[in-house]
Coordinates of C-alpha atoms in Angstrom, one line a residue:
M1 CA -0.6 18.6 38.8
V2 CA 0.0 15.2 37.2
T3 CA -0.9 15.2 33.5
R4 CA -2.4 12.1 31.8
L5 CA 0.9 11.5 30.0
S6 CA 2.9 11.7 33.3
F7 CA 0.5 9.2 34.8
L8 CA 0.9 6.8 32.0
L9 CA 4.7 7.1 32.2
I10 CA 4.6 6.4 35.9
L11 CA 2.4 3.4 35.2
A12 CA 4.8 2.1 32.6
L13 CA 7.7 2.5 35.0
F14 CA 5.7 0.6 37.6
F15 CA 5.4 -2.3 35.2
L16 CA 9.1 -2.1 34.4
V17 CA 9.9 -2.5 38.1
R18 CA 7.3 -5.1 38.8
S19 CA 7.9 -7.4 35.8
P20 CA 11.5 -8.3 34.8
A21 CA 10.2 -9.6 31.5
A22 CA 8.8 -6.1 30.6
A23 CA 12.0 -4.3 31.7
V24 CA 13.5 -4.4 28.3
L25 CA 11.1 -1.9 26.6
D26 CA 11.6 1.8 26.6
P27 CA 8.7 3.5 28.6
V28 CA 7.8 5.8 25.8
D29 CA 7.4 2.9 23.4
F30 CA 5.4 1.0 26.1
V31 CA 2.9 3.9 26.5
A32 CA 2.7 4.3 22.7
L33 CA 1.7 0.7 22.3
Q34 CA -1.0 1.1 24.9
S35 CA -2.4 4.0 23.0
I36 CA -2.3 2.1 19.7
R37 CA -4.0 -0.8 21.3
K38 CA -6.8 1.3 22.8
S39 CA -7.6 2.8 19.4
L40 CA -7.9 -0.5 17.6
S41 CA -9.9 -3.7 18.1
D42 CA -10.3 -7.1 16.5
L43 CA -13.1 -7.7 14.0
P44 CA -15.3 -10.7 14.7
G45 CA -13.2 -13.8 14.0
S46 CA -9.9 -12.2 14.7
D47 CA -8.0 -12.7 18.0
F48 CA -4.9 -10.7 17.2
F49 CA -5.0 -8.6 20.3
S50 CA -5.8 -11.5 22.7
Q51 CA -2.2 -11.8 23.6
W52 CA -1.5 -8.1 24.1
D53 CA -1.3 -8.3 27.9
F54 CA 0.6 -5.3 29.2
T55 CA 1.5 -7.1 32.5
G56 CA 4.0 -9.0 30.3
D57 CA 6.7 -8.1 27.8
P58 CA 5.2 -6.1 24.8
C59 CA 8.1 -7.4 22.7
S60 CA 6.5 -10.8 22.9
F61 CA 3.2 -9.5 21.5
P62 CA 2.1 -10.7 18.1
G63 CA 3.2 -8.2 15.5
V64 CA 5.6 -6.4 17.8
F65 CA 9.3 -6.7 17.0
C66 CA 12.0 -5.1 19.2
A67 CA 15.7 -4.5 19.0
G68 CA 17.2 -3.6 22.4
D69 CA 14.7 -1.6 24.3
Q70 CA 12.7 -0.2 21.3
V71 CA 10.1 -1.3 18.9
V72 CA 11.5 -1.5 15.4
A73 CA 8.6 -3.2 13.5
L74 CA 4.9 -3.2 14.1
A75 CA 2.6 -5.5 12.0
L76 CA -0.9 -4.8 13.1
G77 CA -3.3 -7.7 12.5
D78 CA -3.1 -11.4 11.6
P79 CA -1.4 -11.6 8.2
R80 CA -2.8 -15.1 7.4
A81 CA -5.0 -15.1 4.3
G82 CA -8.7 -14.9 5.0
T83 CA -8.3 -13.7 8.6
P84 CA -10.5 -10.8 9.6
G85 CA -8.5 -7.6 10.2
L86 CA -9.0 -4.8 12.7
T87 CA -11.4 -1.9 13.2
G88 CA -10.9 1.5 14.8
R89 CA -8.4 4.2 14.0
L90 CA -4.6 4.6 13.8
D91 CA -3.5 6.5 16.9
P92 CA -1.0 9.4 16.5
A93 CA 1.0 7.7 19.2
I94 CA 2.7 5.6 16.4
G95 CA 4.9 8.6 15.9
R96 CA 6.4 8.1 19.4
L97 CA 8.0 4.8 18.3
S98 CA 11.2 6.6 17.3
A99 CA 13.1 3.5 16.2
L100 CA 10.3 2.1 14.0
S101 CA 11.5 0.9 10.6
E102 CA 8.5 -1.1 9.5
L103 CA 4.8 -0.4 9.9
S104 CA 2.0 -2.5 8.3
L105 CA -1.7 -3.0 8.8
V106 CA -3.7 -5.9 7.4
P107 CA -6.8 -5.3 5.4
G108 CA -9.8 -4.6 7.6
R109 CA -12.1 -1.7 8.6
V110 CA -9.7 0.8 10.1
I111 CA -11.1 4.3 9.4
G112 CA -9.9 7.9 9.7
Q113 CA -6.9 9.7 8.4
I114 CA -3.3 8.5 8.2
P115 CA -1.6 10.1 11.2
D116 CA 0.8 12.9 10.3
S117 CA 2.9 11.9 13.3
I118 CA 4.2 8.9 11.4
S119 CA 6.6 11.3 9.8
L120 CA 8.4 11.5 13.2
C121 CA 9.5 7.8 12.7
S122 CA 12.7 8.9 10.9
S123 CA 14.0 5.4 10.5
L124 CA 10.9 4.1 8.7
R125 CA 11.7 2.0 5.6
F126 CA 8.4 0.1 5.0
L127 CA 4.9 1.6 5.3
A128 CA 1.9 -0.5 4.2
L129 CA -1.7 0.4 5.2
S130 CA -3.7 -1.2 2.3
G131 CA -7.2 -2.6 2.2
N132 CA -8.9 -0.5 4.9
F133 CA -11.1 2.6 4.9
L134 CA -8.5 5.3 5.5
S135 CA -9.6 8.7 4.2
G136 CA -8.3 12.2 3.8
P137 CA -5.0 13.3 2.2
I138 CA -1.6 11.7 2.1
P139 CA 0.4 13.7 4.7
P140 CA 3.0 15.9 2.8
S141 CA 5.2 15.6 5.9
F142 CA 6.1 12.0 4.8
A143 CA 8.6 13.7 2.5
S144 CA 10.9 13.8 5.6
L145 CA 11.2 10.0 5.7
R146 CA 14.4 9.8 3.9
H147 CA 14.9 6.1 4.4
L148 CA 11.4 5.1 3.2
R149 CA 11.5 2.5 0.4
T150 CA 7.9 1.3 0.2
I151 CA 4.6 3.1 0.5
D152 CA 1.5 1.0 0.0
F153 CA -1.8 2.8 0.7
S154 CA -3.8 0.9 -1.9
F155 CA -7.5 0.0 -1.6
N156 CA -8.5 2.8 0.7
I157 CA -10.6 6.0 0.2
L158 CA -7.8 8.5 0.3
S159 CA -8.4 11.8 -1.5
G160 CA -6.6 15.0 -2.5
K161 CA -3.4 15.2 -4.5
I162 CA -0.3 13.0 -4.4
P163 CA 2.2 15.3 -2.6
P164 CA 4.9 16.3 -5.1
S165 CA 7.5 16.0 -2.4
I166 CA 6.9 12.3 -2.1
S167 CA 8.5 11.7 -5.5
S168 CA 11.8 13.2 -4.2
L169 CA 12.3 10.6 -1.5
P170 CA 15.8 9.3 -2.2
A171 CA 15.2 5.7 -1.3
L172 CA 11.6 5.2 -2.6
S173 CA 11.4 2.1 -4.8
N174 CA 7.7 1.1 -4.5
L175 CA 4.8 3.6 -4.5
V176 CA 1.4 1.8 -4.6
L177 CA -1.6 4.1 -4.3
C178 CA -4.1 2.3 -6.5
H179 CA -7.9 2.1 -5.8
N180 CA -8.3 5.4 -4.0
H181 CA -9.9 8.7 -4.8
L182 CA -6.8 10.7 -5.5
S183 CA -6.9 13.6 -7.9
G184 CA -4.6 16.0 -9.7
K185 CA -1.4 15.1 -11.5
I186 CA 1.1 12.4 -11.0
P187 CA 4.3 14.1 -9.8
S188 CA 7.5 14.0 -11.8
F189 CA 10.3 11.9 -10.5
P190 CA 14.0 12.8 -10.7
L191 CA 16.1 10.6 -13.0
S192 CA 18.2 9.6 -10.0
S193 CA 15.1 8.1 -8.2
P194 CA 15.5 4.3 -7.5
L195 CA 11.7 3.9 -8.2
L196 CA 10.9 0.4 -9.5
R197 CA 7.1 0.2 -9.1
L198 CA 4.5 2.9 -9.6
D199 CA 0.9 1.8 -9.3
V200 CA -1.8 4.5 -9.2
K201 CA -4.6 2.8 -11.2
H202 CA -8.2 3.4 -10.3
N203 CA -8.0 6.9 -9.1
N204 CA -9.2 10.3 -10.5
L205 CA -5.8 11.5 -11.7
S206 CA -5.5 13.8 -14.7
G207 CA -2.8 15.5 -16.9
E208 CA 0.0 13.9 -18.8
L209 CA 2.4 11.2 -17.9
P210 CA 5.2 12.9 -15.9
A211 CA 9.0 12.4 -16.2
L212 CA 9.8 9.0 -14.8
P213 CA 13.2 7.5 -13.8
L214 CA 14.9 5.0 -16.0
S215 CA 14.9 2.4 -13.2
I216 CA 11.1 1.8 -13.3
R217 CA 10.0 -1.7 -14.1
Y218 CA 6.3 -1.7 -13.3
L219 CA 4.0 1.1 -14.3
A220 CA 0.2 0.9 -13.9
V221 CA -1.9 4.1 -14.3
S222 CA -5.1 2.6 -15.7
S223 CA -8.7 3.8 -15.0
N224 CA -7.8 7.5 -14.5
G225 CA -8.3 10.6 -16.7
L226 CA -4.7 10.9 -18.0
S227 CA -4.2 12.4 -21.4
G228 CA -1.7 13.5 -24.0
R229 CA 1.0 11.5 -25.9
I230 CA 3.2 8.9 -24.5
D231 CA 6.0 8.9 -27.0
G232 CA 8.1 11.4 -25.0
V233 CA 8.1 9.2 -21.9
I234 CA 7.6 5.5 -22.4
P235 CA 10.3 4.6 -25.0
Q236 CA 13.1 5.7 -22.6
L237 CA 11.9 3.3 -19.9
T238 CA 13.9 0.4 -21.3
D239 CA 13.7 -1.8 -18.2
L240 CA 9.9 -1.9 -18.1
A241 CA 8.5 -5.3 -17.4
Y242 CA 4.8 -4.4 -17.1
L243 CA 2.9 -1.5 -18.6
D244 CA -0.8 -0.7 -18.1
L245 CA -2.0 2.6 -19.5
S246 CA -5.5 1.4 -20.2
M247 CA -8.8 3.2 -19.7
N248 CA -7.5 6.8 -20.0
I249 CA -7.7 9.3 -22.9
F250 CA -4.1 9.1 -24.2
T251 CA -3.8 10.2 -27.8
G252 CA -1.3 10.1 -30.7
P253 CA 0.5 7.1 -32.1
I254 CA 1.8 4.0 -30.3
P255 CA 5.6 4.3 -30.4
A256 CA 7.1 1.4 -32.4
T257 CA 9.9 0.9 -29.8
I258 CA 7.4 0.1 -27.1
F259 CA 7.0 -3.4 -28.7
S260 CA 10.7 -4.1 -28.1
L261 CA 10.6 -3.5 -24.4
P262 CA 11.0 -6.6 -22.1
L263 CA 7.4 -6.6 -21.1
S264 CA 5.3 -9.5 -19.7
S265 CA 2.1 -7.5 -20.5
L266 CA 1.3 -4.4 -22.6
R267 CA -2.1 -3.0 -21.8
L268 CA -3.1 0.1 -23.9
Q269 CA -6.8 -0.6 -24.4
R270 CA -9.7 1.9 -24.2
N271 CA -7.8 5.1 -25.0
K272 CA -7.7 7.3 -28.1
F273 CA -4.5 6.0 -29.7
A274 CA -4.5 6.5 -33.5
G275 CA -2.5 5.6 -36.6
A276 CA -0.7 2.5 -37.7
V277 CA 0.9 -0.1 -35.5
V278 CA 4.4 -0.8 -36.8
P279 CA 6.5 -3.0 -34.6
P280 CA 10.1 -3.1 -35.9
T281 CA 10.4 -6.9 -35.4
D282 CA 8.6 -9.9 -34.0
V283 CA 6.8 -8.9 -30.8
K284 CA 7.8 -11.3 -27.9
I285 CA 5.4 -9.8 -25.3
P286 CA 3.1 -12.6 -24.1
E287 CA 0.0 -10.3 -23.8
V288 CA -0.8 -7.2 -25.9
D289 CA -4.1 -5.4 -25.6
L290 CA -4.7 -2.5 -28.0
S291 CA -8.5 -2.9 -28.2
Y292 CA -11.0 0.0 -28.2
N293 CA -8.7 2.6 -29.8
R294 CA -8.6 4.4 -33.2
L295 CA -5.8 2.4 -34.7
S296 CA -5.8 1.9 -38.5
G297 CA -3.9 0.5 -41.4
A298 CA -2.8 -3.1 -41.9
V299 CA -2.2 -5.6 -39.1
S300 CA 1.5 -6.2 -38.9
P301 CA 2.7 -9.8 -39.3
F302 CA 5.2 -9.1 -36.4
L303 CA 2.2 -9.2 -34.0
A304 CA 1.6 -12.9 -34.8
A305 CA 4.3 -13.8 -32.3
V306 CA 2.1 -12.6 -29.4
G307 CA 0.4 -15.2 -27.3
R308 CA -2.7 -13.2 -26.3
L309 CA -3.5 -10.5 -28.8
Y310 CA -6.5 -8.1 -28.6
L311 CA -6.9 -5.8 -31.6
N312 CA -10.7 -5.6 -31.5
N313 CA -12.8 -2.4 -31.9
N314 CA -10.3 -0.5 -34.0
R315 CA -10.1 0.6 -37.6
F316 CA -7.7 -2.0 -39.1
T317 CA -8.1 -2.8 -42.8
G318 CA -6.7 -5.2 -45.4
E319 CA -6.1 -8.9 -45.3
L320 CA -4.7 -10.6 -42.2
P321 CA -1.2 -11.9 -42.9
A322 CA -0.8 -15.7 -43.4
R323 CA 1.4 -15.9 -40.3
F324 CA -1.6 -15.6 -38.1
A325 CA -3.3 -18.7 -39.6
E326 CA 0.0 -20.6 -39.2
R327 CA 0.3 -19.6 -35.5
L328 CA -3.3 -20.4 -34.8
E329 CA -3.2 -23.9 -36.3
A330 CA 0.0 -24.6 -34.4
A331 CA -1.5 -23.6 -31.1
G332 CA 0.9 -20.8 -30.9
M333 CA -1.8 -18.2 -29.9
E334 CA -4.1 -18.5 -27.0
V335 CA -6.2 -15.4 -27.9
L336 CA -6.7 -13.5 -31.1
Y337 CA -9.5 -10.9 -31.0
L338 CA -10.0 -9.0 -34.3
Q339 CA -13.8 -8.3 -34.2
H340 CA -15.2 -4.9 -35.0
N341 CA -12.5 -3.8 -37.5
F342 CA -12.6 -3.4 -41.3
L343 CA -10.5 -6.4 -42.2
S344 CA -11.2 -7.8 -45.7
G345 CA -9.9 -11.3 -45.5
M346 CA -7.8 -13.9 -43.8
Q347 CA -5.7 -16.6 -45.5
M348 CA -7.1 -19.7 -43.7
S349 CA -8.7 -22.8 -45.0
P350 CA -12.4 -23.4 -43.9
A351 CA -11.3 -26.9 -43.0
A352 CA -8.6 -25.5 -40.6
E353 CA -8.9 -26.8 -37.1
I354 CA -8.5 -24.3 -34.3
P355 CA -7.3 -25.8 -31.1
M356 CA -9.8 -25.9 -28.3
T357 CA -7.4 -23.9 -26.1
T358 CA -7.5 -21.0 -28.6
S359 CA -10.0 -18.1 -28.5
L360 CA -10.5 -16.6 -31.9
C361 CA -13.0 -13.9 -32.9
L362 CA -13.2 -12.4 -36.4
Q363 CA -16.8 -11.3 -36.7
Y364 CA -18.1 -7.8 -37.7
N365 CA -15.4 -7.1 -40.3
C366 CA -15.6 -6.7 -44.0
M367 CA -15.3 -10.4 -44.7
V368 CA -17.1 -13.6 -44.0
P369 CA -15.1 -15.3 -41.2
P370 CA -13.3 -18.3 -42.8
V371 CA -13.9 -20.5 -39.7
D372 CA -16.8 -20.6 -37.3
A373 CA -15.4 -19.7 -33.9
P374 CA -17.3 -18.6 -30.8
C375 CA -16.9 -14.9 -29.9
P376 CA -17.5 -13.2 -26.5
L377 CA -21.1 -12.1 -26.0
K378 CA -20.3 -8.4 -26.2
A379 CA -19.0 -8.9 -29.8
G380 CA -22.7 -9.0 -30.8
M381 CA -24.5 -11.4 -33.2
Q382 CA -23.7 -9.9 -36.6
K383 CA -21.0 -11.9 -38.5
T384 CA -20.1 -9.2 -40.9
R385 CA -20.3 -5.4 -41.3
P386 CA -23.0 -3.8 -43.5
V387 CA -22.0 -3.5 -47.1
N388 CA -22.1 0.3 -47.0
Q389 CA -19.3 0.3 -44.4
C390 CA -17.0 -1.9 -46.6
P391 CA -15.6 -0.2 -49.7
E392 CA -14.2 -3.5 -51.0
W393 CA -17.8 -4.9 -51.2
R394 CA -19.3 -2.0 -53.2
V395 CA -20.0 -2.7 -56.8

């Protein structure tokens, strides 16, 4: 009795004999591509599959790249910006492409689970399936993909935990799982990991920051439920270029050494950080957002070197150092938000001219703002705090 698979293999061999152009492709890969094609279709406006004619050579199909008689890369969908993607499901037949090293899927409306069979593609180095409606768990079997360098499952609806074994992949340098419904803890990474980018923002993750390798340069964990202190993890990551811990429930002080990291952006807003902010020297980070925390004490003059500084909605007190006025008048700061603190003064002339390119907000402090500058709407309409909230004003 001829099974369906046997029939497809016979059919593939028939095409190999009939068409010299198709004779280069391995029959197993040929049949796998047919199954993949049957499970997917173009969204309206996309014609990606219009040239997938199996009477010809599949190695000439859009998105199919071959080496010898095997498929080594599969890019599903038209990658041009604004082009509609695909719909359907990912067929488990992908796992039969034994030489596959790259698999990508453009954003679209592909649904269902990520096939566990992808773990059979032992040469896989690049796996990007972002911007679709893939659901269910991340297959733990992917831990067998020892050559995998990039995993990008962002902007889907994946759920469950991040498999701890994923963090032990010896070649993994980019792990992008943001904008899903993942829960549980972020797994710890060995110090020997070559990880450069970890992006898990906008999930339902909890627990503390795990051990991370010193190689990491991009860390984004915002909009989760992460908690605990960061001073045992972050200061050791001396190569960090981007750090976003915002919108979690981290506590404790902000480590002073964090301001000496070679960051392009430091985003710590909307947590429960407390205590003084004491950078050891001028902060050269272009953007620093510490808003909506429980930070207190004086505002350090070393923060005046920041281009876009957000300190609003904290508990800072005292007078603002003169360096801030100097930087504002010299157009050295693009944004300075200090609203909703307990600051008692700022050394700035009422006649000072703030450049049109600068956004300054000082309202709702324990002082009358020395200059009239427009504030964002959510800062409210009150220029100063009530007297009973400002000890300096009590007689």
